[in-house]
XYZ file of C-alpha atoms in Angstrom:
602
model
C 64.791 24.522 -34.438
C 64.863 25.269 -30.587
C 67.469 23.362 -29.298
C 69.045 22.934 -25.646
C 71.759 20.816 -23.976
C 72.774 19.619 -20.664
C 76.493 18.779 -20.308
C 77.605 16.696 -17.517
C 81.265 16.103 -16.591
C 82.439 14.136 -13.451
C 86.165 13.771 -13.089
C 86.032 12.070 -9.830
C 83.597 9.550 -8.613
C 84.486 8.619 -4.965
C 87.617 6.451 -4.958
C 87.591 5.718 -8.798
C 90.692 7.205 -10.628
C 90.620 10.708 -11.565
C 89.762 11.332 -15.338
C 91.950 13.972 -17.064
C 89.977 14.701 -20.298
C 86.566 15.199 -18.912
C 86.851 18.967 -18.415
C 88.188 19.362 -22.157
C 85.647 17.243 -23.599
C 82.603 19.402 -21.904
C 84.261 22.634 -23.020
C 84.611 21.495 -26.593
C 81.031 20.305 -26.682
C 79.832 23.622 -25.432
C 81.829 25.397 -28.173
C 80.385 23.204 -30.764
C 76.790 23.939 -29.409
C 77.201 27.667 -29.389
C 78.594 27.474 -32.716
C 75.167 25.810 -33.687
C 73.349 28.897 -32.635
C 72.152 27.246 -29.274
C 71.653 30.307 -26.723
C 74.072 30.069 -24.122
C 71.440 30.133 -21.445
C 69.981 26.980 -22.965
C 73.437 25.100 -22.456
C 73.518 24.055 -18.933
C 77.003 22.781 -17.781
C 77.124 20.789 -14.616
C 80.709 19.363 -13.695
C 82.717 18.891 -10.450
C 85.107 21.499 -11.079
C 83.687 23.457 -8.076
C 81.293 21.309 -6.509
C 79.806 17.751 -6.384
C 77.530 16.760 -9.182
C 74.295 15.238 -7.892
C 71.354 13.629 -9.610
C 69.261 16.870 -8.458
C 71.367 19.196 -10.230
C 70.837 17.210 -13.301
C 67.227 16.987 -12.846
C 66.790 20.611 -12.368
C 68.621 21.626 -15.254
C 66.384 19.290 -17.467
C 63.255 20.392 -15.901
C 63.990 24.054 -16.261
C 64.845 23.623 -20.068
C 61.730 21.643 -20.504
C 59.485 23.935 -18.803
C 58.808 26.465 -21.662
C 57.451 23.425 -23.659
C 59.051 24.991 -26.884
C 62.007 22.497 -27.483
C 62.497 20.763 -30.582
C 65.722 18.871 -29.557
C 67.441 18.337 -26.201
C 71.150 16.730 -26.091
C 72.650 15.299 -22.976
C 76.170 14.622 -22.974
C 78.145 13.035 -20.196
C 81.749 12.433 -19.663
C 83.066 10.453 -16.741
C 83.023 6.888 -15.221
C 80.269 4.599 -16.348
C 79.293 1.213 -15.323
C 77.315 -1.763 -16.433
C 74.969 -3.414 -14.003
C 72.557 -5.925 -15.074
C 73.208 -5.115 -18.623
C 72.142 -1.615 -17.974
C 74.090 1.780 -18.192
C 74.873 3.989 -15.039
C 76.594 7.369 -15.194
C 78.449 7.559 -11.865
C 78.324 11.063 -10.173
C 80.588 12.356 -7.325
C 78.991 10.132 -4.636
C 78.568 7.085 -6.552
C 79.497 3.852 -4.724
C 78.627 5.521 -1.220
C 75.149 6.314 -2.348
C 73.442 3.976 -4.392
C 71.274 6.698 -5.985
C 74.104 8.991 -6.912
C 74.383 7.685 -10.303
C 72.128 8.214 -13.649
C 70.074 5.221 -14.555
C 70.464 5.756 -18.268
C 67.847 3.028 -19.400
C 65.122 4.469 -17.143
C 66.059 8.050 -18.290
C 65.842 7.080 -21.908
C 62.318 5.266 -21.371
C 60.893 8.418 -19.368
C 62.353 10.706 -22.110
C 60.248 8.957 -24.931
C 57.105 10.371 -23.186
C 58.320 14.095 -22.467
C 57.377 16.850 -24.479
C 60.551 17.364 -26.663
C 60.270 15.479 -30.188
C 63.963 14.530 -30.203
C 66.281 13.578 -27.313
C 69.714 12.471 -27.953
C 72.041 10.856 -25.226
C 75.818 10.927 -25.758
C 77.874 8.928 -23.495
C 81.896 9.017 -23.500
C 81.987 6.911 -20.582
C 82.827 3.308 -19.669
C 80.415 0.487 -19.682
C 82.493 -1.997 -17.895
C 80.984 -4.652 -15.648
C 80.347 -3.905 -11.996
C 83.359 -4.425 -9.684
C 82.688 -5.187 -6.000
C 79.565 -5.553 -4.203
C 79.101 -1.674 -3.588
C 78.910 -1.099 -7.235
C 76.679 -3.805 -7.828
C 74.225 -1.993 -5.501
C 73.961 1.065 -7.463
C 70.454 1.849 -8.302
C 70.642 5.233 -9.796
C 68.208 7.957 -10.445
C 66.284 8.948 -13.379
C 66.515 12.429 -14.738
C 63.304 13.019 -16.420
C 60.003 13.363 -14.716
C 57.321 10.738 -14.996
C 55.099 12.890 -17.154
C 53.045 11.585 -19.966
C 53.002 13.989 -22.974
C 50.454 14.026 -25.478
C 51.066 12.718 -28.922
C 53.046 9.770 -30.207
C 56.237 8.384 -28.520
C 59.086 10.580 -29.001
C 62.501 9.902 -30.811
C 65.258 8.934 -28.717
C 68.914 8.479 -30.054
C 71.662 7.080 -28.038
C 75.490 7.222 -28.790
C 77.809 5.097 -26.432
C 81.592 5.224 -26.706
C 81.949 1.483 -26.350
C 80.048 -1.838 -26.400
C 78.782 -3.165 -23.011
C 81.513 -4.497 -20.850
C 84.303 -2.245 -22.562
C 86.127 0.898 -21.269
C 86.160 3.970 -22.963
C 89.716 4.820 -23.438
C 91.606 8.044 -22.534
C 94.495 8.036 -25.107
C 97.726 9.747 -24.103
C 99.021 11.639 -27.394
C 102.699 11.359 -27.598
C 102.510 14.814 -29.679
C 100.868 16.725 -27.108
C 101.995 15.122 -23.868
C 102.194 18.460 -22.244
C 98.331 18.865 -22.764
C 97.597 15.567 -20.689
C 95.145 13.226 -22.153
C 92.285 13.462 -24.603
C 89.230 11.245 -24.786
C 89.273 9.701 -28.464
C 85.569 9.211 -28.870
C 84.361 12.823 -27.928
C 87.320 14.168 -30.209
C 86.107 11.846 -33.176
C 82.444 12.744 -32.705
C 83.200 16.389 -32.704
C 85.122 16.183 -35.995
C 82.171 14.839 -37.736
C 79.673 17.420 -35.918
C 81.914 20.120 -37.200
C 82.123 19.038 -40.723
C 85.680 17.690 -40.909
C 84.393 14.624 -42.571
C 82.068 15.977 -45.319
C 81.542 12.443 -46.733
C 78.795 11.874 -44.009
C 77.195 15.280 -44.748
C 73.905 15.522 -46.407
C 71.960 18.577 -47.980
C 68.632 19.483 -46.526
C 66.084 19.530 -49.002
C 63.962 22.213 -47.192
C 66.880 24.639 -46.231
C 69.496 23.804 -48.550
C 72.015 23.652 -45.738
C 74.627 20.883 -45.262
C 73.797 18.832 -42.087
C 75.189 15.831 -40.344
C 72.162 13.165 -39.407
C 72.215 10.598 -36.592
C 72.501 7.631 -38.949
C 75.321 8.366 -41.059
C 77.168 9.641 -37.836
C 76.486 6.126 -36.274
C 78.106 4.372 -39.196
C 81.110 6.988 -39.390
C 81.905 6.434 -35.605
C 81.666 2.504 -35.978
C 84.205 2.563 -38.796
C 86.591 5.385 -37.672
C 86.808 4.742 -33.946
C 88.230 1.242 -33.756
C 91.159 2.526 -36.327
C 91.996 5.371 -34.428
C 92.183 3.368 -31.101
C 94.538 0.943 -32.625
C 96.418 3.585 -34.078
C 96.850 5.563 -30.814
C 97.650 2.604 -28.853
C 99.690 0.568 -31.361
C 102.983 -1.100 -29.885
C 103.212 -4.100 -27.701
C 99.729 -3.715 -26.362
C 97.396 -2.343 -28.758
C 93.621 -1.696 -27.742
C 90.138 -1.793 -29.325
C 87.438 0.262 -28.540
C 83.980 -0.339 -30.692
C 81.255 2.364 -30.136
C 77.665 1.722 -30.189
C 74.425 3.650 -30.745
C 70.828 3.031 -30.992
C 69.141 5.556 -33.444
C 65.387 5.704 -33.700
C 64.944 8.976 -35.070
C 63.939 9.483 -38.659
C 65.720 10.442 -41.793
C 65.044 13.871 -41.450
C 66.507 14.355 -38.062
C 69.699 16.243 -37.630
C 72.542 16.854 -35.085
C 74.640 19.585 -36.765
C 74.267 22.246 -39.249
C 77.526 22.832 -41.171
C 78.661 26.249 -42.685
C 78.218 26.528 -46.456
C 80.708 25.406 -48.883
C 82.824 28.000 -50.327
C 84.825 28.054 -53.651
C 88.208 28.009 -51.887
C 87.008 25.380 -49.188
C 88.606 21.970 -49.496
C 86.349 19.123 -50.067
C 87.845 16.969 -47.594
C 89.329 17.560 -44.087
C 91.794 15.791 -41.906
C 94.709 13.505 -42.714
C 94.377 10.539 -45.126
C 94.073 7.185 -43.467
C 97.180 5.370 -42.704
C 98.159 2.185 -44.436
C 97.562 0.436 -41.215
C 93.978 1.729 -41.105
C 93.424 0.830 -44.785
C 94.887 -2.687 -43.990
C 92.728 -3.190 -41.188
C 89.584 -2.276 -43.016
C 90.383 -4.571 -45.879
C 90.690 -7.305 -43.548
C 87.501 -6.632 -41.792
C 85.523 -6.432 -44.957
C 87.106 -9.856 -46.094
C 86.163 -11.313 -42.616
C 82.544 -10.180 -43.145
C 82.380 -12.007 -46.614
C 83.632 -15.118 -44.962
C 80.980 -15.038 -42.530
C 77.772 -17.408 -42.826
C 74.921 -15.512 -43.842
C 72.753 -16.131 -40.516
C 75.751 -14.817 -38.306
C 76.773 -11.853 -40.687
C 72.875 -10.522 -40.462
C 73.139 -10.688 -36.968
C 76.518 -8.914 -36.434
C 76.049 -6.275 -39.071
C 72.597 -5.369 -37.517
C 74.617 -5.219 -34.283
C 77.215 -2.805 -35.563
C 79.782 -5.406 -34.549
C 81.462 -5.706 -37.890
C 84.393 -3.485 -36.947
C 85.235 -5.003 -33.631
C 88.853 -5.611 -33.183
C 89.700 -8.537 -31.060
C 92.889 -7.380 -29.483
C 91.596 -6.643 -26.077
C 90.389 -10.413 -25.824
C 93.797 -11.794 -26.444
C 95.972 -12.346 -23.208
C 98.615 -9.946 -22.595
C 101.261 -12.796 -22.295
C 100.381 -13.659 -26.087
C 102.011 -11.628 -28.801
C 99.748 -9.692 -31.306
C 100.017 -11.026 -34.681
C 98.919 -9.544 -38.084
C 95.918 -11.976 -38.240
C 94.958 -10.728 -34.888
C 93.630 -7.493 -36.842
C 90.943 -9.928 -38.431
C 88.222 -9.890 -35.538
C 86.453 -12.916 -37.085
C 89.785 -14.908 -36.427
C 89.055 -14.515 -32.636
C 85.918 -12.691 -31.573
C 83.506 -14.164 -34.353
C 84.856 -17.691 -33.736
C 83.947 -17.361 -30.058
C 80.568 -15.895 -30.769
C 79.611 -18.744 -33.315
C 80.919 -21.310 -30.678
C 78.842 -19.931 -27.975
C 75.817 -19.700 -30.258
C 76.390 -23.408 -31.446
C 76.904 -24.553 -27.818
C 73.646 -23.085 -26.889
C 71.696 -24.210 -29.683
C 72.397 -27.749 -29.023
C 69.334 -29.306 -27.258
C 69.970 -31.323 -23.869
C 67.998 -33.746 -21.645
C 64.711 -35.206 -22.528
C 62.015 -33.687 -24.866
C 59.087 -34.687 -22.695
C 57.931 -35.098 -19.155
C 54.978 -37.097 -17.831
C 53.719 -34.066 -16.211
C 54.178 -31.905 -19.397
C 56.100 -29.370 -17.283
C 59.599 -29.288 -15.745
C 63.120 -27.786 -15.791
C 66.278 -28.914 -17.482
C 69.524 -27.667 -16.062
C 72.891 -27.548 -17.913
C 76.224 -26.478 -16.178
C 75.071 -26.632 -12.657
C 72.543 -28.502 -10.481
C 69.317 -27.676 -8.576
C 69.349 -28.665 -4.774
C 65.759 -27.398 -3.964
C 62.758 -25.992 -5.680
C 59.990 -23.836 -4.111
C 56.591 -22.449 -5.282
C 53.178 -21.902 -4.140
C 50.554 -24.857 -4.887
C 53.093 -26.589 -7.082
C 54.847 -29.987 -6.485
C 58.401 -30.861 -7.638
C 60.392 -34.298 -8.121
C 64.094 -33.272 -8.538
C 65.975 -36.150 -10.367
C 69.252 -37.007 -12.123
C 71.414 -35.451 -9.482
C 69.610 -32.004 -9.961
C 69.732 -31.733 -13.589
C 66.039 -32.463 -14.057
C 62.937 -31.202 -11.976
C 59.549 -32.577 -12.895
C 57.003 -30.149 -12.018
C 53.231 -30.773 -11.232
C 50.953 -27.789 -11.790
C 47.603 -29.357 -11.212
C 45.186 -27.182 -13.209
C 47.069 -23.915 -13.180
C 48.442 -22.447 -16.378
C 51.759 -21.452 -14.587
C 53.290 -20.740 -11.152
C 56.426 -18.895 -10.239
C 59.191 -21.259 -9.171
C 62.449 -20.778 -7.353
C 65.267 -23.048 -8.462
C 67.912 -23.089 -5.752
C 71.426 -24.113 -7.244
C 74.124 -25.879 -5.187
C 76.238 -22.784 -4.601
C 73.377 -21.166 -2.967
C 72.302 -18.984 -5.727
C 69.013 -19.092 -7.283
C 66.463 -18.160 -10.241
C 62.806 -17.162 -10.130
C 61.380 -18.619 -13.422
C 57.776 -19.570 -14.487
C 56.799 -23.146 -14.840
C 54.298 -23.152 -17.901
C 51.903 -25.757 -18.622
C 53.006 -27.838 -21.366
C 56.433 -26.357 -21.557
C 59.991 -27.723 -20.363
C 62.148 -25.099 -19.487
C 65.926 -25.453 -20.165
C 68.725 -23.334 -18.332
C 72.294 -23.024 -19.300
C 74.814 -21.805 -16.759
C 78.464 -21.120 -17.504
C 80.842 -19.580 -15.234
C 78.376 -18.766 -12.460
C 76.149 -16.918 -14.856
C 72.761 -17.793 -16.490
C 73.549 -17.523 -20.280
C 70.374 -18.957 -21.934
C 66.855 -19.950 -20.941
C 64.476 -21.668 -23.463
C 60.928 -22.731 -23.124
C 60.087 -25.632 -25.600
C 56.910 -27.695 -25.713
C 56.882 -31.160 -24.185
C 56.685 -33.643 -26.991
C 53.350 -35.078 -25.464
C 51.601 -31.714 -26.008
C 49.497 -30.251 -28.939
C 52.329 -27.666 -29.502
C 55.137 -30.029 -30.103
C 54.538 -30.689 -33.839
C 54.476 -27.118 -34.780
C 57.852 -26.787 -32.768
C 59.508 -29.817 -34.136
C 59.039 -28.658 -37.638
C 61.196 -25.695 -37.074
C 63.041 -26.739 -33.793
C 66.768 -26.485 -35.346
C 65.991 -22.843 -36.822
C 64.136 -21.718 -33.746
C 66.999 -22.999 -31.427
C 69.701 -21.546 -33.862
C 67.849 -18.060 -33.858
C 67.312 -17.990 -30.270
C 71.163 -18.943 -29.515
C 72.553 -16.394 -31.884
C 70.250 -13.536 -30.452
C 71.233 -14.633 -26.888
C 74.852 -14.146 -27.936
C 74.536 -10.932 -29.309
C 72.316 -9.628 -26.304
C 75.111 -10.793 -24.015
C 77.523 -8.645 -26.104
C 74.897 -5.701 -25.827
C 74.546 -5.752 -29.460
C 71.208 -7.194 -30.309
C 69.254 -4.738 -32.695
C 66.296 -5.021 -34.939
C 67.751 -2.715 -37.427
C 68.600 -2.760 -41.152
C 67.225 -4.425 -44.135
C 66.440 -7.819 -42.345
C 64.930 -6.110 -39.287
C 61.263 -6.798 -40.368
C 62.089 -10.334 -41.284
C 63.536 -11.031 -38.188
C 61.043 -9.436 -36.241
C 58.409 -11.595 -38.063
C 60.312 -14.835 -37.162
C 60.478 -14.053 -33.242
C 56.632 -13.036 -33.314
C 55.886 -16.252 -34.943
C 57.457 -18.363 -32.418
C 56.101 -16.656 -29.466
C 53.666 -19.546 -28.850
C 56.024 -22.141 -29.121
C 59.169 -20.524 -27.468
C 58.161 -17.746 -25.388
C 61.954 -16.817 -24.644
C 62.233 -15.472 -28.155
C 59.266 -13.089 -27.206
C 61.283 -11.787 -24.161
C 64.133 -10.748 -26.542
C 61.922 -9.343 -28.923
C 60.057 -6.888 -26.867
C 63.443 -5.376 -25.656
C 64.411 -5.016 -29.236
C 61.046 -3.334 -29.904
C 61.510 -1.132 -26.818
C 64.952 0.131 -28.225
C 63.176 1.056 -31.472
C 60.259 2.494 -29.987
C 57.791 0.125 -31.584
C 55.489 0.119 -28.427
C 52.474 -1.311 -30.355
C 54.315 -4.449 -31.035
C 55.107 -5.029 -27.271
C 51.219 -4.485 -26.378
C 50.385 -6.784 -29.338
C 52.830 -9.493 -27.945
C 51.474 -9.215 -24.346
C 47.873 -9.255 -25.320
C 48.789 -12.431 -27.778
C 50.408 -14.294 -25.180
C 47.926 -13.874 -22.448
C 45.282 -15.003 -25.051
C 47.404 -17.901 -26.115
C 49.106 -19.252 -22.871
C 46.605 -17.646 -20.356
C 49.802 -15.743 -18.825
C 51.971 -12.980 -19.733
C 55.797 -12.846 -18.728
C 56.814 -10.359 -16.136
C 59.206 -8.414 -18.542
C 56.586 -8.215 -21.379
C 53.930 -7.124 -19.051
C 56.345 -4.524 -17.612
C 57.354 -3.157 -21.213
C 53.520 -3.088 -22.318
C 52.794 -0.977 -19.377
C 50.561 -3.474 -17.872
C 51.793 -3.551 -14.387
C 50.359 -1.743 -11.604
C 52.307 -0.396 -8.520
C 51.711 -3.109 -6.260
C 52.839 -6.755 -6.214
C 49.783 -8.103 -5.008
C 46.858 -6.410 -7.008
C 44.429 -8.658 -8.838
C 45.392 -7.773 -12.111
C 48.919 -9.233 -11.657
C 47.441 -12.813 -11.183
C 48.231 -13.453 -14.780
C 51.882 -12.184 -14.501
C 54.457 -14.803 -14.286
C 56.869 -14.735 -12.375
C 56.797 -11.797 -9.886
C 59.879 -10.491 -10.720
C 61.913 -9.618 -14.081
C 63.658 -12.470 -16.155
C 66.214 -10.692 -17.894
C 68.708 -8.576 -16.013
C 68.207 -5.809 -18.161
C 64.515 -5.255 -17.251
C 65.528 -4.329 -13.522
C 66.664 -1.063 -14.612
C 63.236 -0.153 -16.190
C 61.193 -0.739 -13.026
C 61.616 2.968 -11.713
C 60.642 4.345 -15.415
C 57.119 2.562 -15.023
C 56.890 3.285 -11.318
C 56.600 -0.373 -10.551
C 57.071 -0.746 -6.746
C 57.545 -4.150 -5.234
C 56.191 -5.519 -2.049
C 57.736 -4.511 1.184
C 59.688 -7.862 1.428
C 60.995 -7.575 -1.891
C 61.598 -3.849 -2.146
C 65.527 -4.243 -1.914
C 65.674 -7.413 -3.862
C 67.330 -5.560 -6.841
C 70.602 -5.343 -4.849
C 70.581 -8.957 -4.537
C 70.828 -9.837 -8.331
C 74.222 -10.594 -9.828
C 75.270 -7.800 -12.019
C 76.716 -9.779 -14.926
C 74.344 -12.597 -15.483
C 72.122 -12.009 -18.788
C 69.235 -13.775 -16.819
C 68.393 -12.836 -13.518
C 70.460 -14.778 -10.907
C 70.100 -13.871 -7.282
C 72.485 -14.046 -4.318
C 71.794 -16.154 -1.397
C 70.047 -13.155 0.370
C 67.678 -12.780 -2.617
C 66.879 -16.433 -2.433
C 65.917 -16.259 1.151
C 63.691 -13.285 0.417
C 62.090 -14.892 -2.435
C 61.738 -18.225 -0.274
C 60.015 -16.059 2.154
C 57.168 -14.523 0.099
C 56.601 -17.921 -1.696
C 55.942 -19.551 1.714
C 53.760 -16.789 2.741
C 51.561 -17.372 -0.385
C 51.444 -13.607 -1.393
C 52.574 -14.345 -4.662
C 51.982 -17.105 -7.266
């Protein structure tokens, strides 16, 4: 197997604190790769030890390794500062913050990697995925590190390993025993132990070669169980911490990451020290908690790899940490279920005379704008009756009392419910008005669909919704079934399909929606590859609204070469970074209002 790697280490990104474990992590990763037999000229190391790390340096390294066209696997490792902007990951390079492009757009790079010539690409990120802090960080656009070249054949396999869940820091743990050696990045350390064979319980024997190997899926499960325990042990004391890794594995059962040395007669069958009593206690408590969870929530949480999350970081520092706090379902799962239940509860009228409109919870609308559409704002801005005439849909700008705004489609026959909490849009639902033909089909399953949507929404906010595991196919069918009576489920579904590389299902969803509703939601058209490179081309007349609805879709615009019209070219920098659904600052509201008044979009 021809393998190559690009190792990126950035200790200092502009004014952010310097990270002490970056260089050591890169060195150890390189040593492991060389031990795998990867030629040194195919292991490219890019760090800020002697010069700034720029996007172009990374692009050049990737392109040079891809040029011969003979790679079977490419590993891209990053250690440094990361940030979560609009539910997408960005690796911060040397000039990040000052230069909006001096970062790696991980999601867009992943998307382009699916169509390059390497059968298996692995991203490994030992970086924070914390929320953007400050307006400069929020303006980060990032760069894609793969060229936009369509390779022949099927979509390639992509695996992603993240040190944390969305919104969490990747911790550098100070080792009391090795204080003189500084800090160590506990994620990279744990990862390398597994890749070196120090945990033989996850090793498998390759049937073709007879060699012991470590494959992506067992590695994912190992990290999910091992890392939270290690972080808790390493930070035990008055303020213990938790760190839950994340991974998205789309490669097949035959994919491998590490080839281990052969077992010899004198070689021990297990490596490392046995787990401590605290680790065992934590494991037992977690398993009991899973058993106490209801089936619907347990299915979502297990598929989301959330079953080992420790809730200690969610507890205010002023409160003492108790033994019961180890049980993550005592805090985290309760909050998860409370959020899902709250969002699943319907509100407002189930019909409007116009068979179209908006219902608002958590804020109020002070104005609406749209092209060839009329509005009647009622009940102090919590209801908007919409008149579409003979149109299937129109893009509507809802302006809230604090000056922020949303761009949503007004769809004929549907009432759109919007839920806002703490200045963020946490849920959007499209439900048939009860004076339409679709109402009966929806009403028969309304409770089930509302609960399903609410749980998926809550998991998506945590960055942990996946269509994986034994229940994945069943859940996918349920979401597809609901696409004609609750299009919001279709939006969540296409992103889950994208994560798993199910491109045919996305195209099927787009074609069905256009045939059934006469429109296609922007995000679905984007992921189906149906958008051109201009906002005003005729083939876009069926796409509503004219900008992404889910925040995570924005980072994918560069991957599909979607270029917005000139008035909206910088609109991405006007999006609030931490809202699940796209919410615009006042400047963005003004820009959207301008193009709507000009009538260049619908």
